[in-house]
Short mmCIF file of C-alpha atoms in Angstrom, two decimals:
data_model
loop_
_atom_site.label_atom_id
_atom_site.label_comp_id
_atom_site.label_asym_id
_atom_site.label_seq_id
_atom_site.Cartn_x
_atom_site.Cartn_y
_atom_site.Cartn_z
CA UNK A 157 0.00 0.00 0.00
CA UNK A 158 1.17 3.05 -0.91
CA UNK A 159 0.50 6.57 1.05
CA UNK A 160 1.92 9.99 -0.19
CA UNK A 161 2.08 13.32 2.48
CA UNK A 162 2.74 15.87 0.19
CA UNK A 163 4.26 19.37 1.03
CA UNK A 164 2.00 21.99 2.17
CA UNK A 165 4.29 24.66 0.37
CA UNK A 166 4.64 23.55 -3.41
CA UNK A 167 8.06 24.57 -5.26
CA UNK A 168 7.95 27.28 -7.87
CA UNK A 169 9.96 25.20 -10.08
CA UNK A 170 11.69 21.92 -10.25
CA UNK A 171 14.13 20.96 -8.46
CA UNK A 172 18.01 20.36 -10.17
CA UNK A 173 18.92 17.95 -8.01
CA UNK A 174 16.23 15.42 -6.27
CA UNK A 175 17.58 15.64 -2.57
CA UNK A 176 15.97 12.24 -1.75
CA UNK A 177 16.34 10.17 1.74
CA UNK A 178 15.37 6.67 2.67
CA UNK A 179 13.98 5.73 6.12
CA UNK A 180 13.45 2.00 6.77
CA UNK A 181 11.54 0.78 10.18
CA UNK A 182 11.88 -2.48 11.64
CA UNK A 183 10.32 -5.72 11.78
CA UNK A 184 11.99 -8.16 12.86
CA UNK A 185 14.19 -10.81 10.53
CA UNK A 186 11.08 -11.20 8.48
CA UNK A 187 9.99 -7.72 8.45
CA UNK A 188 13.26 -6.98 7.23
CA UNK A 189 12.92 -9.70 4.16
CA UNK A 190 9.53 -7.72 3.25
CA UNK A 191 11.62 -4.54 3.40
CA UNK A 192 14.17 -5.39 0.88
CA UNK A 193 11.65 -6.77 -1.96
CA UNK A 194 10.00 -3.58 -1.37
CA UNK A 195 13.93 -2.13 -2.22
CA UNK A 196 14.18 -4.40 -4.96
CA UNK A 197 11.25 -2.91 -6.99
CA UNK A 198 11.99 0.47 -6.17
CA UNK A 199 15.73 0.17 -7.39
CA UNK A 200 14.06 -1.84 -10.74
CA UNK A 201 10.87 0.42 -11.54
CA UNK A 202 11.58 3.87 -10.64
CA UNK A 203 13.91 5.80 -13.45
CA UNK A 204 15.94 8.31 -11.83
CA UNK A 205 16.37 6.59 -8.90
CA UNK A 206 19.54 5.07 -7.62
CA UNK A 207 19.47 3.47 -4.42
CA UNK A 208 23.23 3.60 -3.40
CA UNK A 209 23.47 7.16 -3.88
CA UNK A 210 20.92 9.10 -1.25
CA UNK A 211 21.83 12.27 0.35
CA UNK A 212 20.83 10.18 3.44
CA UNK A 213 20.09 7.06 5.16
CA UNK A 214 17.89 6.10 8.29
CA UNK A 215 17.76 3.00 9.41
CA UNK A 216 16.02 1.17 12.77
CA UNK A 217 16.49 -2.19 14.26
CA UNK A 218 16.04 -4.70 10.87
CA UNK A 219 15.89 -1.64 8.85
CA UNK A 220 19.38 -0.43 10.09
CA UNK A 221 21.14 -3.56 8.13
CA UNK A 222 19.45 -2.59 4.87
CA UNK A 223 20.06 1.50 5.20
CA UNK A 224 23.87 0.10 6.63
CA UNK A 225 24.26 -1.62 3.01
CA UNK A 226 23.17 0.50 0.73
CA UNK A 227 24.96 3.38 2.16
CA UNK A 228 27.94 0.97 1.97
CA UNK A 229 26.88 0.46 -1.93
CA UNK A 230 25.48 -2.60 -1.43
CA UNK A 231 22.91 -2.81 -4.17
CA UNK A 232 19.78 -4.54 -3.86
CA UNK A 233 20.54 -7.35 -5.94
CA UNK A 234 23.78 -8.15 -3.71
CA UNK A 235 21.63 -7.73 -0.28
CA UNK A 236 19.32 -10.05 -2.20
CA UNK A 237 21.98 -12.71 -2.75
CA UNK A 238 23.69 -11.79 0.31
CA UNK A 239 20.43 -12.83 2.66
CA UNK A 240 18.31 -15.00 0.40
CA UNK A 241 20.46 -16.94 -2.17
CA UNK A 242 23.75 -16.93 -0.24
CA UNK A 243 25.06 -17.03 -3.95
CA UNK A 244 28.13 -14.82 -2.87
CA UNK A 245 31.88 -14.77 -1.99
CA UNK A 246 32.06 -12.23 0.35
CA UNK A 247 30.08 -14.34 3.86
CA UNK A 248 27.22 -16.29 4.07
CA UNK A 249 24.33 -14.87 6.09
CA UNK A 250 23.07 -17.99 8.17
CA UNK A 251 19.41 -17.36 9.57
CA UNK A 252 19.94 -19.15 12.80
CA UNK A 253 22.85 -16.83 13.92
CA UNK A 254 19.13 -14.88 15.24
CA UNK A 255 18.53 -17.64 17.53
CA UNK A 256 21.53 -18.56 19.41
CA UNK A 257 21.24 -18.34 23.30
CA UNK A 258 22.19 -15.88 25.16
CA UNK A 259 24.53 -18.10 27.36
CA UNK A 260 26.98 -15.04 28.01
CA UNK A 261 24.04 -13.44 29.47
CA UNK A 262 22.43 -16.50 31.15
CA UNK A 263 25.58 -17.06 32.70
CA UNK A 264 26.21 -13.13 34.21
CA UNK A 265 22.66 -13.54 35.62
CA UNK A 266 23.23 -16.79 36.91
CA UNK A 267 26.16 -15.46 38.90
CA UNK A 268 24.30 -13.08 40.70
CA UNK A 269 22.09 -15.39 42.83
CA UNK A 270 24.15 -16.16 45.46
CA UNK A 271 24.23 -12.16 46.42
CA UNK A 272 20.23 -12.00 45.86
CA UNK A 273 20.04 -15.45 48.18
CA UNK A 274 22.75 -13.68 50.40
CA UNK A 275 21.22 -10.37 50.79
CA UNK A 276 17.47 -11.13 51.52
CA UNK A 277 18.42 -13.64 54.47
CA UNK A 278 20.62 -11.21 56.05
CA UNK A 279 17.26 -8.70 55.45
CA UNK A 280 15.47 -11.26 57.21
CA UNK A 281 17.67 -11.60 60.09
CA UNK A 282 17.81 -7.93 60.63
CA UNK A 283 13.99 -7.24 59.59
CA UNK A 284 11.99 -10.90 60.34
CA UNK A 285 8.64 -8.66 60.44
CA UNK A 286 9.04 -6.33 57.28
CA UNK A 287 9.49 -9.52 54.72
CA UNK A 288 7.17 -10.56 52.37
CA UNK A 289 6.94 -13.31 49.46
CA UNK A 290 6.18 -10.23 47.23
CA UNK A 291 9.59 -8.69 48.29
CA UNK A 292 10.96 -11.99 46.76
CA UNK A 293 9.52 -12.01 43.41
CA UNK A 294 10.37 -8.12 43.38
CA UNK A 295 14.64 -9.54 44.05
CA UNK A 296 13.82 -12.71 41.40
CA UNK A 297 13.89 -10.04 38.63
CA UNK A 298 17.20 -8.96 38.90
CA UNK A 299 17.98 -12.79 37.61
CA UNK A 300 16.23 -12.64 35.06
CA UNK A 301 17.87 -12.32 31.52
CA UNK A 302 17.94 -9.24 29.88
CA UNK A 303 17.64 -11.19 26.41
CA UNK A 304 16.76 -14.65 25.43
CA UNK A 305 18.94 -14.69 21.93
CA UNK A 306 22.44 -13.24 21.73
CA UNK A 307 23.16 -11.11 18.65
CA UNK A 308 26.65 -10.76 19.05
CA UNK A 309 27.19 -12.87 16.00
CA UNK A 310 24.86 -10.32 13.35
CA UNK A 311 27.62 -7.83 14.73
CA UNK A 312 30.68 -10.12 13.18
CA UNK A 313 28.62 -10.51 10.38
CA UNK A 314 28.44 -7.20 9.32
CA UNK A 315 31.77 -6.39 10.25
CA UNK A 316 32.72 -8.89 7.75
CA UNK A 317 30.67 -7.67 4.71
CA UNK A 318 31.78 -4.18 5.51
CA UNK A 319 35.72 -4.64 5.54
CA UNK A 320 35.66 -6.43 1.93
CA UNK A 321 34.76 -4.73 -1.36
CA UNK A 322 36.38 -1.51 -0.39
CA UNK A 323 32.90 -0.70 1.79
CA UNK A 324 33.72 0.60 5.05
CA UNK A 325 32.87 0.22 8.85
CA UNK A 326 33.67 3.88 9.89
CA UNK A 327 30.53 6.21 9.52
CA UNK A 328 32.98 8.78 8.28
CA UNK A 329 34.27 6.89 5.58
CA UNK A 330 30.84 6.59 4.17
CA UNK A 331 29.80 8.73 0.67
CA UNK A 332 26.79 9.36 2.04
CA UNK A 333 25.31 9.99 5.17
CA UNK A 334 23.94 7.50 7.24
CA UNK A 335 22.41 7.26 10.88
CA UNK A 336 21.74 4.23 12.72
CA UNK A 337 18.77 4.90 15.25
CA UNK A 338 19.11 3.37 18.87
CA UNK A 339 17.39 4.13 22.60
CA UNK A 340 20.00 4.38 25.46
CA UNK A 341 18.12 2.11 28.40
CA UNK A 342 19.38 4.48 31.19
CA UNK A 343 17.35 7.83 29.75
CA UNK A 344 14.88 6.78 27.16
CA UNK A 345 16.38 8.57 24.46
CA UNK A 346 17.13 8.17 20.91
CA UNK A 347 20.49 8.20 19.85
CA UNK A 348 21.84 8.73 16.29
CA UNK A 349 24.77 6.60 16.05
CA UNK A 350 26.58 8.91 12.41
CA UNK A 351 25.87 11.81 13.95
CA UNK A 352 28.42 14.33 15.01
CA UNK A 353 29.47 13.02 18.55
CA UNK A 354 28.54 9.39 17.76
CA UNK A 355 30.20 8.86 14.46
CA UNK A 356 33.40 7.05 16.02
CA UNK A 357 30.99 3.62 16.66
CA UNK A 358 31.26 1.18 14.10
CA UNK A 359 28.15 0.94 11.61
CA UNK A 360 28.15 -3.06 12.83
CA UNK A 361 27.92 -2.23 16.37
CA UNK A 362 25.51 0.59 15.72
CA UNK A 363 23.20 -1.96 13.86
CA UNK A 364 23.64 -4.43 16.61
CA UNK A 365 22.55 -1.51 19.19
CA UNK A 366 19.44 -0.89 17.05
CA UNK A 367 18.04 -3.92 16.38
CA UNK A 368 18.20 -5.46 20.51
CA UNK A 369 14.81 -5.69 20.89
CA UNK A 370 14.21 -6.20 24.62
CA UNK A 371 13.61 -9.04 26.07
CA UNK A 372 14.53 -11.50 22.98
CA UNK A 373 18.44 -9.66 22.88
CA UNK A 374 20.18 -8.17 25.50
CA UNK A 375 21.19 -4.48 25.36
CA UNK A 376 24.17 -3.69 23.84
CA UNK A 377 27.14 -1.65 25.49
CA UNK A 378 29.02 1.36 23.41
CA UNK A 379 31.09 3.63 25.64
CA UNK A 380 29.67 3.00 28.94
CA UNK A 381 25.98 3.11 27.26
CA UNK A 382 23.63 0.40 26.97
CA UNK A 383 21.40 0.86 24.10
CA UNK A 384 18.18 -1.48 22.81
CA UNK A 385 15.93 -1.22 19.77
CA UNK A 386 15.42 2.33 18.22
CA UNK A 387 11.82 1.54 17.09
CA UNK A 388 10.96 1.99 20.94
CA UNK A 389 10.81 6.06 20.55
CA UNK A 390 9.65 6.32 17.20
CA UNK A 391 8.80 3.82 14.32
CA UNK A 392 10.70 5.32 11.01
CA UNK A 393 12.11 7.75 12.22
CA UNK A 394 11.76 9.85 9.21
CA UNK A 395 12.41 13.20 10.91
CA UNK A 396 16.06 12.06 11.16
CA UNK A 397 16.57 12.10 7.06
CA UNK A 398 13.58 15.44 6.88
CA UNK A 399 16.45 17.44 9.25
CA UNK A 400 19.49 16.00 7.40
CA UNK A 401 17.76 18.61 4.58
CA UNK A 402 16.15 15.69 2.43
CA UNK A 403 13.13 17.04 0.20
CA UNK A 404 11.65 13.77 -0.86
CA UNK A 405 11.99 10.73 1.48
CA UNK A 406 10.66 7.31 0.88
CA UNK A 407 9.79 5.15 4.00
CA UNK A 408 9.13 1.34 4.10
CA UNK A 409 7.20 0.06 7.68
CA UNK A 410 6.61 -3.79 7.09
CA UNK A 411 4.22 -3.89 10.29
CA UNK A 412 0.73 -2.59 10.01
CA UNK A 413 -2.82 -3.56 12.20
CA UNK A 414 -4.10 -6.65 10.40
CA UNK A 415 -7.64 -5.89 9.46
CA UNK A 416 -9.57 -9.14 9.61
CA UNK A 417 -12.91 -7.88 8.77
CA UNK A 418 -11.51 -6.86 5.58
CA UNK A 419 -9.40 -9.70 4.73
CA UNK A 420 -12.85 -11.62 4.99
CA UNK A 421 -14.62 -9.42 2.91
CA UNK A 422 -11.86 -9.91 0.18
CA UNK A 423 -12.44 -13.65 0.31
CA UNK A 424 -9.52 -14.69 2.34
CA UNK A 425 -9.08 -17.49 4.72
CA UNK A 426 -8.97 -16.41 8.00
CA UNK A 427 -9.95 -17.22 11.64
CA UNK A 428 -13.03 -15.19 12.49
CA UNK A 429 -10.93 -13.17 15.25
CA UNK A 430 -7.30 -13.44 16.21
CA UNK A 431 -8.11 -14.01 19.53
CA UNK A 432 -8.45 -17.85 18.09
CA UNK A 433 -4.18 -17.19 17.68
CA UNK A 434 -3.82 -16.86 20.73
CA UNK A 435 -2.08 -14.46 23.02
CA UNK A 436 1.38 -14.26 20.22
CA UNK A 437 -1.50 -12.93 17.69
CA UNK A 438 -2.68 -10.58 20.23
CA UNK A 439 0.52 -9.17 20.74
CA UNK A 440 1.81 -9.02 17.62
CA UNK A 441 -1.70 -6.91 17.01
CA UNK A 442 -0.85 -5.00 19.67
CA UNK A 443 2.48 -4.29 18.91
CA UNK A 444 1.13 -3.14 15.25
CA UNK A 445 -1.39 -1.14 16.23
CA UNK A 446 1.05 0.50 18.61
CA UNK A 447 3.74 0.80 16.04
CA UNK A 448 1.13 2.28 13.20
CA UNK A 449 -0.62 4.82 15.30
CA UNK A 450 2.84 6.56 16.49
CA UNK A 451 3.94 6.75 12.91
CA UNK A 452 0.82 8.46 11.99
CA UNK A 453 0.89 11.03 14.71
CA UNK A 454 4.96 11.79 13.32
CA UNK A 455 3.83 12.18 9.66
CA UNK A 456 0.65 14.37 10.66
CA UNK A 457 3.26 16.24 12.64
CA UNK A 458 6.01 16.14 10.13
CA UNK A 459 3.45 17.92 7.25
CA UNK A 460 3.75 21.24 9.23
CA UNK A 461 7.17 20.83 10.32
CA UNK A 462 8.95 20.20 6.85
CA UNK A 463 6.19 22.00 4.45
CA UNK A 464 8.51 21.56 1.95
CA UNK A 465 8.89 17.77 2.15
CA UNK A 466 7.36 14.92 0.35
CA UNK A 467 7.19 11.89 2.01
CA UNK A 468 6.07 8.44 0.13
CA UNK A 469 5.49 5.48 2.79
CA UNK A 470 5.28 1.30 1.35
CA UNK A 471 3.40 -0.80 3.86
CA UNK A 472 1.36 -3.75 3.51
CA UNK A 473 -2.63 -3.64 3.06
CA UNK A 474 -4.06 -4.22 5.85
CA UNK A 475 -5.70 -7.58 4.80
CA UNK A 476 -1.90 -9.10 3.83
CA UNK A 477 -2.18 -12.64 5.53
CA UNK A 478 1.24 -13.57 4.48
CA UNK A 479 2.84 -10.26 7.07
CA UNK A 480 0.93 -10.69 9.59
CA UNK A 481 0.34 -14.80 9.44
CA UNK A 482 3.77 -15.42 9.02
CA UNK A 483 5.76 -16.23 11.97
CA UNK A 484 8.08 -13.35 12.51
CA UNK A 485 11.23 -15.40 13.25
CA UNK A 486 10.27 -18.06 10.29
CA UNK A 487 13.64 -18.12 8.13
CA UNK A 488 11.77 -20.91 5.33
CA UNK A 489 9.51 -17.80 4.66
CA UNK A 490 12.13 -15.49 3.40
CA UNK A 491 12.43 -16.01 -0.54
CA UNK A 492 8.28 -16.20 -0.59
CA UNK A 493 8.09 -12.85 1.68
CA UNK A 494 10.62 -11.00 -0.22
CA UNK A 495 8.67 -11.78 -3.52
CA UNK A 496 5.33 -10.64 -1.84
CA UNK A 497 6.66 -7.44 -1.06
CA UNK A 498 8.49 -7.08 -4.48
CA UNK A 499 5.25 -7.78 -6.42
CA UNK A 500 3.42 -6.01 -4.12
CA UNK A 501 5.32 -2.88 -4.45
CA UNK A 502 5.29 -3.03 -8.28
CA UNK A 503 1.34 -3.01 -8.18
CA UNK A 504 1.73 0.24 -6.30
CA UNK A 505 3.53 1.78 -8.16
CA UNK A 506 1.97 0.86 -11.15
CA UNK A 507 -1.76 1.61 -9.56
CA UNK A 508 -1.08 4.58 -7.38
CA UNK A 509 2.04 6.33 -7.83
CA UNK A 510 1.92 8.63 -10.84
CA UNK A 511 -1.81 9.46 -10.29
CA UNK A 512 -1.26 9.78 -6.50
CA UNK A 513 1.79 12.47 -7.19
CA UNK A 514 0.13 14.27 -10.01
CA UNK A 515 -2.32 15.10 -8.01
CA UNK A 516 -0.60 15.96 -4.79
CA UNK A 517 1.24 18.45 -7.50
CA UNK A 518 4.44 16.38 -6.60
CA UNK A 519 7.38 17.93 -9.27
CA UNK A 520 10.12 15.23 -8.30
CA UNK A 521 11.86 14.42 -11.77
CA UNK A 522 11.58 10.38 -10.85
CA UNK A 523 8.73 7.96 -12.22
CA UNK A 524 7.90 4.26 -12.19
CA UNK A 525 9.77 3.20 -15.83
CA UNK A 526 7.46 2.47 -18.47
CA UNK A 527 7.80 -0.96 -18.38
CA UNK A 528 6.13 -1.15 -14.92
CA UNK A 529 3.50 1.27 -15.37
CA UNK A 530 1.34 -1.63 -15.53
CA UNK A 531 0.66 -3.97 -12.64
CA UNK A 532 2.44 -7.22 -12.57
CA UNK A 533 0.25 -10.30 -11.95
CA UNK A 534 0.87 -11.85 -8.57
CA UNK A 535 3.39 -14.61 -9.43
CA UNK A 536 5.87 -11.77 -10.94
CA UNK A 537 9.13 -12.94 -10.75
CA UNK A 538 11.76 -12.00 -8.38
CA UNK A 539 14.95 -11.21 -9.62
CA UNK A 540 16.90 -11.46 -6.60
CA UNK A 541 20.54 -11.96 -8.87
CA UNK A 542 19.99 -9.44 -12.12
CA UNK A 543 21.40 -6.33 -11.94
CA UNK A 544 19.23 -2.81 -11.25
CA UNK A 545 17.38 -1.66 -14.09
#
């Protein structure tokens, strides 16, 4: 689905050069998958667009690895073959490196139950009236892991990809600019790991930061800091590339509400409410609805902030079974998720973009080619290893 926020202040005249940003949200492995078929058909159908050469990149939590590459010319093709075919020569991406305990983490917690033990006998001893059982559940969560998956390993992986090719793992050495979005756990806020100040981090460890969601990865320490998913402040963080002075910025959020009544009304299978998935549907529902509504408030807020910025958001319909029914940690998924969004994205553009900007008065010197003006049937082939058009 496509949505365009046009300027409220239309240019006098076009511009000579399309200042253009990309802003990719997260979404977890497969979220992620959807987000680079949507790249894919953006880097194939739109003339004048080149992916790898932005004034500026935004990336959050999944969407931090595929801003990270392209900003590191890594075109869509070689992210494709990189994290779908592993047809390459440069490191093989290998889904489960996701899912490996945390047993560095298991084992720090572990260590500290003989204090907690230790501590609330010797509270007992000098307080026998003021303890509780509650006061021991309250001491129990200090144990706890932090993260159930370590994700120390996505960090090497990176590194790797970055120090071959002549790509680079210093956000100075970069072309372009790029910023890595990440919330420090100690005050709540959002950190832009390129910026001036933060710059020094590698892009690796910056994309490790961003993508710890809490309580499946552990924080991640960077000078003293510990920082966990950047999607927890904002969702796309577009305001980041909108300030970096980009005129035209086109955002891809893979997670939207899942809108049963409508998928029903369309004719597709599904239960009559998700409440028959149990509570991982409800959350994930939750978690959308969450997500969706605080990216709606930013771009309502962002029209009378940047009147001079366009902004054109991808996101699934809201009756797309295959997002929302898909486990979000399902690796088998990822070739038949990243052709979804690919064909997907082509039908937008070929439905919906050129009316949609024409009449938002839109004078951006890009277009969907002329081969893709017309919508592709659903089966449209991927091509994850030919080179952009």
């Amino acid at each position: 689905m496509l949505t365009l926020q046009p300027s409220l202040k239309r240019r006098r005249k076009r511009p000579q050069k399309a200042h253009i940003g990309l802003a990719v949200a997260g979404g977890g492995p497969v979220g992620g998958m959807y987000e680079l078929g949507a790249l894919r058909a953006l880097d194939e159908a739109i003339e004048g667009l080149k992916l790898t050469d932005l004034e500026v990149y935004v990336g959050v939590s999944s969407g931090a690895f595929l801003a990270s590459g392209l900003a590191n010319q890594l075109s869509t093709a070689e992210m494709c073959r990189i994290f779908l075919t592993d047809d390459v020569d440069q490191g093989r991406f290998r889904p489960e490196v996701f899912l490996r305990p945390a047993f560095q983490e298991y084992l720090r917690r572990a260590a500290g139950i003989p204090h907690m033990i230790g501590s609330w006998l010797l509270d007992i001893i000098r307080n026998p009236d003021d303890n509780k059982w509650t006061d021991v559940v309250g001491r129990l969560g200090a144990i706890i892991p932090t993260g159930l998956f370590d994700n120390a390993e996505i960090e090497r992986f990176l590194r790797t990809i970055f120090a071959s090719h002549g790509r680079t793992n210093d956000f100075r050495e970069l072309k372009n600019r790029l910023y890595v979005v990440a919330v420090d756990i100690d005050s709540g806020e959002a950190v832009k790991f390129g910026a001036a100040g933060h710059d020094q981090v590698p892009i690796s460890r910056a994309v490790q930061a961003s993508s710890a969601l809490p309580g499946l990865y552990p924080p991640v320490e960077i000078n003293g800091h510990w920082y966990v998913d950047g999607a927890l402040r904002r969702t796309l963080h577009a305001s980041v590339a909108l300030d970096a002075g980009a005129e035209l910025v086109f955002g891809i959020n893979p997670l939207v509400p899942f809108d049963a009544s409508m998928a029903l009304r369309n004719g597709l299978p599904v239960p009559s409410s998700l409440i028959e998935g149990g509570l991982p549907a409800v959350l994930s529902q939750t978690f959308r609805t969450l997500l969706k509504s605080r990216m709606q408030v930013g771009l309502d807020k962002y029209q009378t902030q940047y009147e001079h910025a366009d902004i054109v958001l991808f996101e699934p319909r809201p009756d797309d079974t295959s997002m929302f029914f898909t486990n979000v940690f399902s690796y088998e998924s990822r070739h038949k998720l990243a052709q979804h969004a690919y064909s997907s994205t082509l039908r937008d553009l070929g439905h919906e973009y050129r009316q949609t900007a024409a009449s938002a008065g839109t004078s951006w010197p890009i277009h969907p080619r002329r081969s893709h003006q017309q919508p592709r049937p659903r089966s449209a082939r991927f091509p994850w290893s030919a080179p952009a058009a």
